[in-house]
GROMACS .gro file of C-alpha atoms in nm:
model
   64
    1MET     CA    1  -5.648  -3.514  -0.908
    2THR     CA    2  -5.292  -3.397  -0.923
    3ASN     CA    3  -5.090  -3.489  -1.229
    4PRO     CA    4  -4.750  -3.584  -1.100
    5GLU     CA    5  -4.603  -3.491  -1.456
    6LYS     CA    6  -4.690  -3.119  -1.387
    7THR     CA    7  -4.473  -2.868  -1.184
    8TRP     CA    8  -4.684  -2.660  -0.972
    9ARG     CA    9  -4.553  -2.300  -0.858
   10LYS     CA   10  -4.638  -2.057  -0.615
   11SER     CA   11  -4.570  -1.689  -0.621
   12SER     CA   12  -4.265  -1.572  -0.421
   13TYR     CA   13  -4.491  -1.344  -0.255
   14THR     CA   14  -4.684  -1.634  -0.102
   15ALA     CA   15  -4.780  -1.562   0.263
   16PRO     CA   16  -4.612  -1.762   0.552
   17ASP     CA   17  -4.896  -1.989   0.585
   18ASN     CA   18  -4.868  -2.085   0.225
   19ASN     CA   19  -5.226  -2.016   0.109
   20CYS     CA   20  -5.193  -1.922  -0.241
   21VAL     CA   21  -5.301  -2.001  -0.592
   22GLU     CA   22  -5.048  -2.236  -0.765
   23LEU     CA   23  -4.986  -2.244  -1.142
   24THR     CA   24  -4.841  -2.496  -1.392
   25ILE     CA   25  -4.769  -2.351  -1.731
   26GLY     CA   26  -4.756  -2.561  -2.042
   27LYS     CA   27  -4.725  -2.514  -2.417
   28ALA     CA   28  -5.094  -2.571  -2.469
   29ALA     CA   29  -5.248  -2.444  -2.145
   30THR     CA   30  -5.187  -2.298  -1.803
   31ALA     CA   31  -5.365  -2.445  -1.511
   32MET     CA   32  -5.436  -2.286  -1.156
   33ARG     CA   33  -5.546  -2.441  -0.838
   34ASP     CA   34  -5.591  -2.367  -0.453
   35SER     CA   35  -5.275  -2.444  -0.270
   36LYS     CA   36  -5.482  -2.565   0.029
   37ASP     CA   37  -5.656  -2.840  -0.176
   38PRO     CA   38  -5.425  -2.962  -0.445
   39ASP     CA   39  -5.637  -3.252  -0.519
   40GLY     CA   40  -5.952  -3.042  -0.537
   41GLY     CA   41  -5.916  -2.978  -0.912
   42SER     CA   42  -5.777  -2.697  -1.137
   43PHE     CA   43  -5.890  -2.427  -1.359
   44VAL     CA   44  -5.740  -2.457  -1.711
   45VAL     CA   45  -5.707  -2.197  -1.976
   46GLN     CA   46  -5.556  -2.211  -2.325
   47ALA     CA   47  -5.204  -2.081  -2.345
   48SER     CA   48  -5.314  -1.780  -2.584
   49ALA     CA   49  -5.583  -1.670  -2.313
   50TRP     CA   50  -5.326  -1.690  -2.046
   51ALA     CA   51  -5.078  -1.478  -2.267
   52GLN     CA   52  -5.373  -1.205  -2.310
   53PHE     CA   53  -5.440  -1.215  -1.943
   54ILE     CA   54  -5.080  -1.134  -1.862
   55SER     CA   55  -5.036  -0.893  -2.124
   56CYS     CA   56  -5.351  -0.693  -2.000
   57THR     CA   57  -5.237  -0.707  -1.649
   58LYS     CA   58  -4.886  -0.563  -1.726
   59SER     CA   59  -5.055  -0.285  -1.921
   60GLY     CA   60  -5.263  -0.192  -1.629
   61GLU     CA   61  -5.584  -0.276  -1.813
   62PHE     CA   62  -5.744  -0.426  -1.523
   63GLN     CA   63  -5.675  -0.157  -1.281
   64LEU     CA   64  -5.992  -0.001  -1.123
   0.00000   0.00000   0.00000
């Protein structure tokens, strides 16, 4: 269920149909959810894991 205290954000690159992954970033964790089903649950990772993911993405580590 959606927590009204969280501020969910979509990428500025979201398609016109608004189908996107939304994020809410906190000090302890980051949560992600499907914008088409905001009450369908979310995937939560610790802040340190999210920071590592962003760092690896920016460095190109995930490029195939």
